[in-house]
Every structure is written in structure tokens, then in C-alpha cells.
XYZ file of C-alpha atoms in Angstrom:
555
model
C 108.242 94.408 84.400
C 108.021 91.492 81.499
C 105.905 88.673 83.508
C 105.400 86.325 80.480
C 106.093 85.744 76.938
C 104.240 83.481 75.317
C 105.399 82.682 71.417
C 103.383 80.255 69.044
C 104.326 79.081 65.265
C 107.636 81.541 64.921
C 110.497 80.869 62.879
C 111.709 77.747 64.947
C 109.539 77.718 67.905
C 106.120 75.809 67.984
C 104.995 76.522 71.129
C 106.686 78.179 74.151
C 105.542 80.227 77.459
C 108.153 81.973 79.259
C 107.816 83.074 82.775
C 110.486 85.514 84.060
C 111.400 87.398 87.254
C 112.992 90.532 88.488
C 116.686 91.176 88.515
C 119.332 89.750 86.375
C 118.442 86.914 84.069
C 120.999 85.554 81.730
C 119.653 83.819 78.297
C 122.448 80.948 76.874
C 122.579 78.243 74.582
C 124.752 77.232 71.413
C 125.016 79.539 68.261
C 121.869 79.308 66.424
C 119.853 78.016 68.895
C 117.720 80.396 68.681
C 118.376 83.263 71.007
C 117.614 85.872 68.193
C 114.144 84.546 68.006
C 113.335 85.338 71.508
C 114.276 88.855 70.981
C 112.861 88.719 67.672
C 109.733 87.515 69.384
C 109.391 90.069 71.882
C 110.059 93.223 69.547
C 107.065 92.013 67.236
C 104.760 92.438 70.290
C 106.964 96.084 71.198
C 105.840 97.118 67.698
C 108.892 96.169 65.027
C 107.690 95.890 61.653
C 106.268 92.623 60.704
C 108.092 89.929 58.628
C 106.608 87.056 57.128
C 109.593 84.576 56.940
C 109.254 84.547 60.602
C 105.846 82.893 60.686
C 106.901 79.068 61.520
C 106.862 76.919 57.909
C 103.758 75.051 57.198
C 101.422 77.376 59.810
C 98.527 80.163 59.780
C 100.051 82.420 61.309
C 102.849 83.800 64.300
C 101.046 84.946 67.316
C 103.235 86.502 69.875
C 101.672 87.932 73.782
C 103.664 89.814 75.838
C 102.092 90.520 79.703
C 103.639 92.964 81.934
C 103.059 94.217 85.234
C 102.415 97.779 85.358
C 101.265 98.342 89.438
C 104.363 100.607 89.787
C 104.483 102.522 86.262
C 102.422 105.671 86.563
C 103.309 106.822 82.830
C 102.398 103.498 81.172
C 98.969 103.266 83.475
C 98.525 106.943 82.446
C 98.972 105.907 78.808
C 96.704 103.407 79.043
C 93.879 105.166 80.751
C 94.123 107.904 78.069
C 94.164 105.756 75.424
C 90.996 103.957 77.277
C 93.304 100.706 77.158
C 93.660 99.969 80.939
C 93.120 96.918 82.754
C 93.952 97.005 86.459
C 97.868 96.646 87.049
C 98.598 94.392 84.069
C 99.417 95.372 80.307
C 99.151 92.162 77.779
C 100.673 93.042 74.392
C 99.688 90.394 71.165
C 100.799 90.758 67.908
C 99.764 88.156 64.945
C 101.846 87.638 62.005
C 100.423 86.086 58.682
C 102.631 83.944 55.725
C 101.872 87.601 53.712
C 103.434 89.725 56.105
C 99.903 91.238 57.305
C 99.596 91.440 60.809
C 97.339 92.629 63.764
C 98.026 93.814 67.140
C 96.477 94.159 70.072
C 96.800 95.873 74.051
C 94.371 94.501 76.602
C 92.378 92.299 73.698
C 91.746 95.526 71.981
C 92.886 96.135 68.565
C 95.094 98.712 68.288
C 97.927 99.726 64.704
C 101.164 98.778 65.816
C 102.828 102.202 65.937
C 100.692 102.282 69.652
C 102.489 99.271 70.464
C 105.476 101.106 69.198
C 104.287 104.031 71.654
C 103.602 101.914 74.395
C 106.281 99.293 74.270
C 108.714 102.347 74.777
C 107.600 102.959 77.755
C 108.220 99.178 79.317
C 111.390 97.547 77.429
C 114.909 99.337 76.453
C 116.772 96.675 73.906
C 120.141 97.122 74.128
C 123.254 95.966 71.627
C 122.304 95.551 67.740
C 118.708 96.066 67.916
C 116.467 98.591 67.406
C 115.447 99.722 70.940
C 117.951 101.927 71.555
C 116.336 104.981 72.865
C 119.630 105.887 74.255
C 120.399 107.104 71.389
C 117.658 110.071 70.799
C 118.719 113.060 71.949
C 115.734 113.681 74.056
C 115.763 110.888 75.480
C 119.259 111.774 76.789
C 118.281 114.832 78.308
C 115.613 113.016 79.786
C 117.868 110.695 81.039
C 120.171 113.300 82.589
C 116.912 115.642 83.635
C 116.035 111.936 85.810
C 119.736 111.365 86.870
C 119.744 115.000 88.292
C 116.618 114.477 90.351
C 115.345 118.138 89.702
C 111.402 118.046 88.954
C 110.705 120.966 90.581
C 112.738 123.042 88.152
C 111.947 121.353 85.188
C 108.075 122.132 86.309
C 108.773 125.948 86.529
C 110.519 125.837 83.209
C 107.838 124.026 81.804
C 104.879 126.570 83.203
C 106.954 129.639 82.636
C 107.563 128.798 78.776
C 103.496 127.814 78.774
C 102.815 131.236 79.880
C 104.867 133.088 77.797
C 104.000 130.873 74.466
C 99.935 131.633 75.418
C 100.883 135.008 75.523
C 102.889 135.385 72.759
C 100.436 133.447 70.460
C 97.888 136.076 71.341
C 99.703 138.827 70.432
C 100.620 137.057 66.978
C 97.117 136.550 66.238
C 96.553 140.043 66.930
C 99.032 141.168 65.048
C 97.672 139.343 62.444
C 94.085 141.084 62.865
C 96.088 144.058 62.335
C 97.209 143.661 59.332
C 94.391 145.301 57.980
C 93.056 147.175 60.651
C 92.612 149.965 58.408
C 90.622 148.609 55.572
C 88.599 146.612 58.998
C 88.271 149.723 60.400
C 86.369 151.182 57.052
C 83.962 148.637 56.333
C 82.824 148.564 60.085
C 82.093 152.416 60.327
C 80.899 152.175 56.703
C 78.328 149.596 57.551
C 77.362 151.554 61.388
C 76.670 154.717 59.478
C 74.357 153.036 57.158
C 72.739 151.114 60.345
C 72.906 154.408 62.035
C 70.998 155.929 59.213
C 68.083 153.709 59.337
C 68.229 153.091 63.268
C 66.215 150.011 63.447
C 64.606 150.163 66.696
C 63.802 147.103 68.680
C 60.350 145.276 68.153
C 60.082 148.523 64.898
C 59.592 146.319 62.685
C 56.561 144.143 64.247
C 54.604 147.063 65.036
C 55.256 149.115 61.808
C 53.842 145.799 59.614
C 50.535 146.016 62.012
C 49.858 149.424 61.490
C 50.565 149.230 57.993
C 47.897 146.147 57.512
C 45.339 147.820 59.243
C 45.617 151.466 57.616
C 46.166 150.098 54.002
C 42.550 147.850 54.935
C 41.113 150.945 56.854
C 37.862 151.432 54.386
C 37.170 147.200 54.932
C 37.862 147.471 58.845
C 35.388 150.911 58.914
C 32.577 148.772 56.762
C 33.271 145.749 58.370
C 32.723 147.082 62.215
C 29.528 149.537 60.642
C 28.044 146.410 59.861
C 28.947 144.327 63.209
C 27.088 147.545 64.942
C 24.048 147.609 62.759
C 23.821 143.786 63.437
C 24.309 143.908 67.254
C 22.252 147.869 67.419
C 20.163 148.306 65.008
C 16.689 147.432 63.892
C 16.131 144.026 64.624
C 19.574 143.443 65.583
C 20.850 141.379 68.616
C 19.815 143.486 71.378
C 16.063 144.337 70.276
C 15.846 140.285 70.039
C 17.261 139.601 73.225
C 15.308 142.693 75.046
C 12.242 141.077 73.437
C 13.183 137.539 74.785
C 13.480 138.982 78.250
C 9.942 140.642 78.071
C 8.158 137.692 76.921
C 9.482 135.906 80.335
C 9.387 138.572 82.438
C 5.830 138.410 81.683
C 5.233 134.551 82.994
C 8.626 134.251 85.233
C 5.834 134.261 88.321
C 4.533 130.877 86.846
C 7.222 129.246 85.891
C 9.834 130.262 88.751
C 13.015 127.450 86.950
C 13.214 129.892 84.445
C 14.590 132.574 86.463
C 18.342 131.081 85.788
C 17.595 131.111 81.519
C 16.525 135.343 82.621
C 19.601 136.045 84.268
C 21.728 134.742 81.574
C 19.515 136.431 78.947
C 20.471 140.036 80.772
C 24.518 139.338 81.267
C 24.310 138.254 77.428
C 22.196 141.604 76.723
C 25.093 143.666 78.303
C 27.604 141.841 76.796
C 26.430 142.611 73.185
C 25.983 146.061 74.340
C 29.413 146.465 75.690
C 30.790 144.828 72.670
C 28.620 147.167 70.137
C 30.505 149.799 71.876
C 33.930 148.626 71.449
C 33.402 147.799 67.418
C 31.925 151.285 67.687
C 34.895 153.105 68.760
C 37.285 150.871 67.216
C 35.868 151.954 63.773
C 36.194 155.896 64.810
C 39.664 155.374 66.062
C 40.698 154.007 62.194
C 41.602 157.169 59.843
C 41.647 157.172 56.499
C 45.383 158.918 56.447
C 47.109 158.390 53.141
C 50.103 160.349 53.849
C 50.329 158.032 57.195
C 50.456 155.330 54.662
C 52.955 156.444 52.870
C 55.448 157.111 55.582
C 54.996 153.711 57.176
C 55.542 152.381 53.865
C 59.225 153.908 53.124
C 60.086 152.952 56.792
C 59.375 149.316 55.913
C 60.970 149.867 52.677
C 64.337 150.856 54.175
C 64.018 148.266 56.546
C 63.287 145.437 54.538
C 66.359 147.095 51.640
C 68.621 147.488 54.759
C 67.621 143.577 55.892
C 68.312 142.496 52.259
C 71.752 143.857 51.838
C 73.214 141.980 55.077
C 71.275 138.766 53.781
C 69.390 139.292 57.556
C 65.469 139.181 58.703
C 64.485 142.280 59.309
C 63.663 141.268 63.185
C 67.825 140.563 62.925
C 69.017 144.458 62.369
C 68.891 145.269 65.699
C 71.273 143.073 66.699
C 73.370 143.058 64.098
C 73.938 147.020 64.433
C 75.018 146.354 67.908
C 77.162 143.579 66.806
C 78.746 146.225 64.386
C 78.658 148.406 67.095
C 81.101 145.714 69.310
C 83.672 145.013 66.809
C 84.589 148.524 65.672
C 84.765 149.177 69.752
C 87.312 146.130 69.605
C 89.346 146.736 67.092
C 89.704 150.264 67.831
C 91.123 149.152 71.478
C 93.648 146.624 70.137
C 96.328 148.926 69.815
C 96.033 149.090 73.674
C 95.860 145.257 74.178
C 98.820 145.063 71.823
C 100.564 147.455 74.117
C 99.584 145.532 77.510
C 100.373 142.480 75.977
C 103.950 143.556 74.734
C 104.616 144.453 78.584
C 103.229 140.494 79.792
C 105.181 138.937 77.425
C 108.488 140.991 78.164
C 107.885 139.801 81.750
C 106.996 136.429 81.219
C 110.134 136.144 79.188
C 112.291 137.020 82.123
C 110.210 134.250 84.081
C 111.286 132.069 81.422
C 114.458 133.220 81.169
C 115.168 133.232 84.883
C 113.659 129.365 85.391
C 115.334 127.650 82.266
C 118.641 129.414 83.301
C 117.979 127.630 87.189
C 117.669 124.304 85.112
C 120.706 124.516 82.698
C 123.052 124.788 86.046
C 121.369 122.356 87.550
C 122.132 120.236 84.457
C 125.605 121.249 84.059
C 126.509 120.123 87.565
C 124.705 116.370 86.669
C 126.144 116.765 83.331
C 129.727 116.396 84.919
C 129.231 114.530 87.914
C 127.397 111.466 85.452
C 130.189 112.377 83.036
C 132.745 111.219 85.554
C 130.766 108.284 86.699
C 130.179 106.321 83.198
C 133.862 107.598 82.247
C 134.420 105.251 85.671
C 131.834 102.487 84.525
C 134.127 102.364 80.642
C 137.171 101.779 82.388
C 136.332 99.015 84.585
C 134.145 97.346 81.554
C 137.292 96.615 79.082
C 138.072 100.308 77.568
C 140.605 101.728 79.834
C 141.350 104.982 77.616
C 137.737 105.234 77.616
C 136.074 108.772 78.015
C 132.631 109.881 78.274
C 130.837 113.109 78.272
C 127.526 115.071 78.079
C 127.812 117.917 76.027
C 125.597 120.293 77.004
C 124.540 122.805 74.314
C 122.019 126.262 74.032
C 118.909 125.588 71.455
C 118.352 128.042 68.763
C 114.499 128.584 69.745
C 113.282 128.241 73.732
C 111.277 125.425 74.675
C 108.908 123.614 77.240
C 112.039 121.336 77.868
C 114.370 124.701 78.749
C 117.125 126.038 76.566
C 119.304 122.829 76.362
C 119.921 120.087 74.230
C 121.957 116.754 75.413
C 124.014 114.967 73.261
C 126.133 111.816 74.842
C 129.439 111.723 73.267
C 132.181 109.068 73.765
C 135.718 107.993 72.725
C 136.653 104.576 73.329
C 140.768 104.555 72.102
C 143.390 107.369 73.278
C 143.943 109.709 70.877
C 140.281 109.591 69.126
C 138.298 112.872 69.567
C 134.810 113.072 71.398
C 131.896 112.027 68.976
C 128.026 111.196 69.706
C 126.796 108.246 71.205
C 125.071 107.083 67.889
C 128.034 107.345 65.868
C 129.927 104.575 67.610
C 130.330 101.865 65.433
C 131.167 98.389 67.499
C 128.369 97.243 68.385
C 130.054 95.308 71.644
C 131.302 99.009 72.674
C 127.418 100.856 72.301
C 126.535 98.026 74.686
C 129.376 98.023 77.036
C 128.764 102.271 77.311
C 125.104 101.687 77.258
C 125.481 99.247 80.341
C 127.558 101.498 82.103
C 124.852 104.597 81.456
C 122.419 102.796 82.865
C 124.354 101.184 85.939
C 125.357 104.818 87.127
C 121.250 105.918 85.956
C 119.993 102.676 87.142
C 117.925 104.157 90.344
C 116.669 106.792 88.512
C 115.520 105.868 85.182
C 112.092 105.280 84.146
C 112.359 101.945 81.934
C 111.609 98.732 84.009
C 113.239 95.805 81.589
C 116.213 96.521 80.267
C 117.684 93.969 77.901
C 121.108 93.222 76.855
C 121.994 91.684 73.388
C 125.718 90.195 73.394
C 127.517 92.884 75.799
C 130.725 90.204 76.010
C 131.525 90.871 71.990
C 135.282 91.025 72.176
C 135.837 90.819 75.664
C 136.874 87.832 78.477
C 138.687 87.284 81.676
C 138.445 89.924 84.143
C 136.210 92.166 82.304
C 133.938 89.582 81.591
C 133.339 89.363 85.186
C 133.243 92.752 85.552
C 130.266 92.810 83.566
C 128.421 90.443 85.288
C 128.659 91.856 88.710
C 127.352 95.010 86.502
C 124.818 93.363 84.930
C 124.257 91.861 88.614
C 124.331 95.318 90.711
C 121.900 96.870 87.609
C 119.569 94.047 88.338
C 119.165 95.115 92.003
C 116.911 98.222 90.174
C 115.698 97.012 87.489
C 114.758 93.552 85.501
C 117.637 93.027 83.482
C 117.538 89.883 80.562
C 120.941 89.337 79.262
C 121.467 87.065 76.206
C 125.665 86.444 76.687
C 128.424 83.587 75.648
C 130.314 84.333 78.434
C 130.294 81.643 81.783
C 131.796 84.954 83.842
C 128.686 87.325 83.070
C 125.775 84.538 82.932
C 126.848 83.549 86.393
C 126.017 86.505 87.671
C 122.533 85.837 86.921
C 120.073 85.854 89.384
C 118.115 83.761 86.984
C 119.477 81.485 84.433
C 117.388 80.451 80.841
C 118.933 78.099 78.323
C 117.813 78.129 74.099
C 118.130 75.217 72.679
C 117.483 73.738 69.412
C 116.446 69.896 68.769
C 115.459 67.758 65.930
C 112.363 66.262 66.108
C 111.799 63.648 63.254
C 111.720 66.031 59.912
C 111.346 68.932 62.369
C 113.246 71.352 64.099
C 112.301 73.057 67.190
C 113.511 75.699 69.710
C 113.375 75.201 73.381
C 114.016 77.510 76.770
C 114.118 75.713 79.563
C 115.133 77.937 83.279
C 118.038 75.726 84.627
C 118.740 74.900 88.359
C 121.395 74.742 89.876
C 123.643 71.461 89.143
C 122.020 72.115 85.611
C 123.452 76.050 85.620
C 127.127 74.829 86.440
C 126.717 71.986 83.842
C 126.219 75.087 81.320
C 128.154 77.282 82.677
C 130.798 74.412 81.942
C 129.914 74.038 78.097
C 130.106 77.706 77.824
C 133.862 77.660 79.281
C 134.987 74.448 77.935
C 135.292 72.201 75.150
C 133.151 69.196 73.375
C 133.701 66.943 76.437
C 132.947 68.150 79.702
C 135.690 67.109 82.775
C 135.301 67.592 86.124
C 137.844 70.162 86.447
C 135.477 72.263 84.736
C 132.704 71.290 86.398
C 134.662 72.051 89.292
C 135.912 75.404 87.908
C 132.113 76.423 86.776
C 130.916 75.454 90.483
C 133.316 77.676 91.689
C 132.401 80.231 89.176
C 128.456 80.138 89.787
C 129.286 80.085 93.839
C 131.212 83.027 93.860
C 129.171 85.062 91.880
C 125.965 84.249 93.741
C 127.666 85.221 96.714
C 127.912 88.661 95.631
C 124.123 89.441 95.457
């Protein structure tokens, strides 16, 4: 609910820091006090587009805060937290206002455009009479409100997984459908393009091995010289072994008198073996290395068709393998879509009749609410001032299925015998949209979602009786919900569980705008303005005693 408003530097106000409470708090005070302002003030930091001739004469700028307390508002938390905005279990709206008409907002000090403000502040205030926060008028917010008032979540759920379901399906066998549009021409350029990989066959690792052999046969007269002449030096005349055999005589033949060189012997015979072995190995190496020009040639027109296939399909050769599997997959696909597209015509037939079968459950679920709130706010017209009053929610089948179900709400009223049924949002007193909105939300009062409701002028062209009527409305709504009522009536602001007075003084050259939360002898001194004339008597003091007394014995 609305904890504070705090309002700085707009239109008439200077400064001003409202606290308010739960249930029913009336707002009075003479005509042009300054009652607008406060709603005026609170809609800047819901998001209403900003207007410079509000920002106080002679100032920097408007700066409006808003805090609310969110602890028992899972949807607005919810919001929050996905818009990485939270802060515990209070929400602080701020919106500044320039002399240009720029502004700035902001949600828990962060910045933030004002269409989330917009976004947000719908899910914390309802404004109702000749202002803009009339979500009572959207259509989905009526069947909201009726889905709510009906108390069915559990079939709105099913409807909403069912149509999920089907819509997954169905997308999938659109997009395959779509695949298919030219399956055939898909279809030709894949087995076109395996029967040239098939051609070639590029094997896996091929290609490394191939360029090996190729660099060593097309180098086969260097690697023969090259490993003749490695021999020579290692065993031939005077080549590494007759040196080393020679070292090992020469200190074979004093190793008895000089025993530490025994160690420099040993290592003199492993390295003599080694060369040997390794004379060996060049040895056969260079007999294993043909001089095969035909060999040459075939290796060569295998690279050649490699490295051509590679080039065409802008791939490394190393890539071919993979992308002749890859070929391989996707002709094996689309060649077994026809039987996916068969499977998936016999899911979506069935999750249809899920769909079908859940959204149906829901409509007569709706259709019983649909009358029994009907009656209720038909009820709630007559006893606020429109006796010939009718109301109804028309109930209606939508042309295309959706996660909501198959229905669309629209409220319709008549407020005079004689005058057909017409929406909610065509009705043109303002007075009468309140008075009907007021009775919605009295009958939907334990059950819908909005925490503050507000009130703008719901006594226009009413008094007496009805008057009172309202209040004890306005007081019996307020029991659910924090209700702010700005009225001129003494019967409906006595119903008030709290009572706020606007008023405006003159200050010097200055005008300013005031709220001040009355107490008691202070409410029936009001509540005696509001009934009476200039000059206060004590018969109306005693007749708005009587007033406050009674209706504060009602709560």
C-alpha cells in the first residue's frame, strides 16, 4: 500500500510529506485548494507524462517520491526482482520534473524511463473517476478481474499449459513445413554434393599421410644420397666407427695403469654400438626408398582431387571428412521429415483436444462468475443512486485460441431504463464510471490484486441517502483494501477511517497548498463547512457530530 508521498516545488505546493494508512481515507478542502495536485502529484511518480507548468513558479525543478510497502505483493516483488530493482519489502517511486518539461525517474534510486514506472505503478495504484488509471476499462484487465472474482487458478493453469503445448508443437510443424517448401530442390543439391564426396571418399587422417609420402618420394634421389653419405661417414674409411674402435685400442692398451679411465672406455663402447646401430637404420632406410614414378603420379592426382574437392566447399582439406558426413546427416533428415510431419500432425491433433477440453472447463467456470458478479454490481448500482441501473459481463468466443482460453470480457452497463447494454468505456458521466467502478470493486474487493484504490469525486450529482450509501461503500471497500477518496460530500468523508484536509493559504506574495490529517473535533468542524454555509452554527456542528459518530460506528 501507498506509505508516503512526499511532493516538493509543484504547481502550488512547496514542500509537503504525506503519511497515510490502510482503509478508507477521505481527502477534503474548498474548490481549488488543491486536491487535483495531489493526484496530479502522485500520477507523475505512477508514470503520466510530464508537464512543465506543473513545476512550482520561480524553482529548478518538481520532484515527486512515492514509497510503498510491497511485503504482501508477490507480482510487484516479482517485478522488481526481474527487473533487478528490489529492495526488501519497500518500493520508493521519484520522478523529477524540469521548467522544459524534461524529466527523470527513478525505482529504488535507480534510474529507470518512465514507461517502467508506467509498468510498475500498475501494479500498486488503480485511479478511479476522470483520470487516467482506469484499468477497468481494458478488456483484459476485465477478464482478469472476473478470472480473480471466480477464484479458479487451477483451470486457468491447465488452459495456460495446454495452449503452451499445443503452440510448441504447432510452431514446429510450421517451421517444418517451411523446410519443405523446397524439399525437392534440398533434396538435389544434398545427393548432388554426397555423390561427388562419395566419388573422392576422403578417408580420415588421407590427407596427412598422402602429403608425407608424396614429400619423401618426389625427394627420393636427395634422401638415397643423403643417407649414402651419413653411412660412408659413420662406416666407411675413416669414418666414426674406425675412430672410435681406434680410441678404444689406444686405452685398452694402458687401462691397467690408469684404472679412472675405465668409466671414459665404457662410454666409448655404448657410443661405438650406437653409431653402428644407427649406420644400420640410415642403411635400410635408404633401401626401403624407391625411385617409383608412376607411385608419384598416383599420389599426386589423389592430392589433386582432394585439394580441387577442398576448394570447391571453401574447406581444408583435413575438413572433408567431416563435412561428407555432415552431408551425409542432413539428406538422412530431410528425407525422414515427411515422417516427423506425420507424428507431429497426430501430437498436435491431440494437444488440441487438451486445449480444447481445458479452455472449455474455464469458459463455464466463467460463465457461472460472469452472472453471479453480474447480479451483484447490478445490486451495488442500485443502492449507489441508479435504480434502473443494469450491469453485465458479456462473455464472448475469440477468433484465434489463446494462453488466456477462448474468451474475451467486456463489462457493459446501462444506467437509465430504456437505454440498451453498452461497454464500460463508453459511459460518458464521469460521476456514473465512478459510482459502477466503486461498486465493481466493492463486490471484487477480496479478490482483486490492486492494493490502493483511489477515488476522484464519486459524489458528482448525487446527495442524501446515496451519499451515505457511498460512504459505508467506500467504508466496507476499505476493510480490503487502502482506499483514498477525494469527495465534497460530509455523508461519504465521514465514513473515513482517516480524514486529510487541502488547503490553500496566502503567504505574503505567495500562495501555498497545505494537507493537514484532522482529528476529531477538527473532522466534525469540516465535516460542518462541507454541509453548511459561510458561518458555522452549532446546529451543524451538532448535526456533523452526529454525522461523523454514526458513521464511525459502523466500522
Amino acid at each position: 500500500m501507498l506509505l508516503e508521498l512526499s511532493i516538493q516545488n509543484l504547481a502550488l505546493i512547496e514542500k509537503l510529506t504525506l503519511n497515510f494508512h490502510s482503509g478508507f481515507t477521505s481527502l477534503t478542502g474548498e474548490t481549488g485548494a488543491g486536491k487535483s495536485i495531489l493526484l496530479d502529484a502522485l500520477g507523475l511518480a505512477l508514470g503520466d507524462r510530464a508537464d512543465s507548468s506543473l513545476v512550482r513558479h520561480g524553482t529548478a525543478r518538481a520532484d515527486v517520491s512515492a514509497q510503498f510497502d510491497i511485503e504482501k505483493l508477490p507480482k510487484v516483488q516479482q517485478w522488481l526482482a526481474d527487473q533487478e530493482l528490489d529492495d526488501d519489502n519497500l518500493c520508493l517511486l521519484r520522478r523529477t520534473v524540469n521548467p522544459e518539461g524534461r524529466s527523470k525517474a527513478y525505482i529504488n534510486g535507480c534510474p529507470v524511463p518512465a514507461s517502467s514506472l508506467k509498468s510498475l505503478g500498475n501494479l500498486l495504484v488503480d485511479i478511479h473517476g476522470q483520470h487516467e488509471h482506469q484499468s477497468l476499462l481494458a478488456s483484459q484487465q476485465q477478464l482478469n478481474l472476473l478470472d480473480a472474482y471466480a477464484q479458479h487458478a487451477d483451470l486457468l493453469e491447465q488452459s495456460k499449459q495446454t495452449y503452451q503445448a499445443w503452440s510448441k508443437l504447432q510452431k514446429r510443424y510450421e517451421q517444418l513445413q517451411t523446410e519443405q517448401s523446397d524439399y525437392q530442390s534440398k533434396v538435389d543439391l544434398l545427393e548432388f554434393q554426397k555423390s561427388e564426396f562419395d566419388q573422392v571418399d576422403p578417408q580420415q587422417g588421407e590427407f596427412e599421410a598422402l602429403s608425407e609420402e608424396q614429400g619423401q618420394l618426389s625427394h627420393a634421389n636427395e634422401i638415397k644420397q643423403a643417407c649414402q653419405s651419413g653411412y660412408e661417414s659413420l662406416e666407411g674409411e675413416q669414418g666414426a666407427t674406425d675412430c672410435v674402435q681406434h680410441a678404444i685400442h689406444a686405452l685398452e692398451g694402458i687401462i691397467e695403469y690408469s684404472p679412472a679411465l675405465q668409466p671414459l672406455l665404457e662410454q666409448l663402447n655404448s657410443a661405438l654400438i650406437d653409431i653402428q646401430e644407427a649406420a644400420g637404420e640410415i642403411q635400410n632406410h635408404a633401401e626401403r626408398i624407391e625411385l617409383d614414378p608412376h607411385q608419384l603420379q598416383e599420389l599426386d592426382e589423389r592430392l589433386h582431387k582432394l585439394f580441387a574437392l577442398a576448394k570447391k566447399y571453401h574447406l581444408e582439406p583435413e575438413q572433408l571428412v567431416e563435412k561428407h558426413e555432415q552431408i551425409r546427416q542432413s539428406l538422412a533428415d530431410l528425407q525422414h521429415s515427411d515422417v516427423e510431419l506425420e507424428n507431429l500432425q497426430q501430437e498436435i491433433e491431440q494437444a488440441w483436444c487438451d486445449y480444447q477440453q481445458a479452455a472449455h472447463k474455464l469458459s463455464e467456470s466463467r460463465h457461472k462468475a460472469a452472472q453471479k458478479l453480474s447480479r451483484i454490481v447490478t445490486e451495488g448500482m442500485h443502492t449507489l443512486g441508479m435504480p434502473n441501473g443494469i450491469f453485465e459481463v458479456a462473455l464472448t468466443e475469440n477468433a484465434t485460441p489463446s494462453v488466456h482460453g477462448i474468451n474475451k470480457a467486456e463489462f457493459q452497463v446501462t444506467a437509465n431504463k430504456g437505454q440498451p447494454l453498452q461497454p464500460l468505456a463508453k459511459v460518458a458521466s464521469g460521476g456514473e464510471l465512478s459510482r459502477i467502478s466503486l461498486a465493481i470493486q466493492v463486490a471484487t474487493a477480496e479478490v482483486a490484486s490492486l492494493p490502493t484504490l483511489i477515488f476522484d469525486e464519486v459524489d458528482v450529482g448525487i446527495g442524501g441517502g446515496i451519499a451515505e450509501v457511498v460512504g459505508q461503500k467506500m467504508q466496507q471497500l476499505g476493510a480490503h483494501k487502502q482506499i483514498l477518496s477525494i469527495t465534497h460530500l460530509g455523508q461519504v468523508a465521514a465514513h473515513g477511517h482517516t480524514h486529510l484536509k487541502i488547503e490553500k493559504q496566502t503567504e505574503g506574495e505567495q500562495t501555498f497548498t497545505h494537507v493537514y490529517e484532522l482529528d476529531h473535533p477538527a473532522r466534525i468542524e469540516e465535516l460542518a463547512r462541507m454541509m453548511g454555509g459561510l458561518k458555522l452554527t452549532q446546529q451543524t456542528l451538532n448535526h456533523a457530530k452526529e454525522m461523523l459518530e454514526t458513521a464511525q460506528a459502523n466500522q
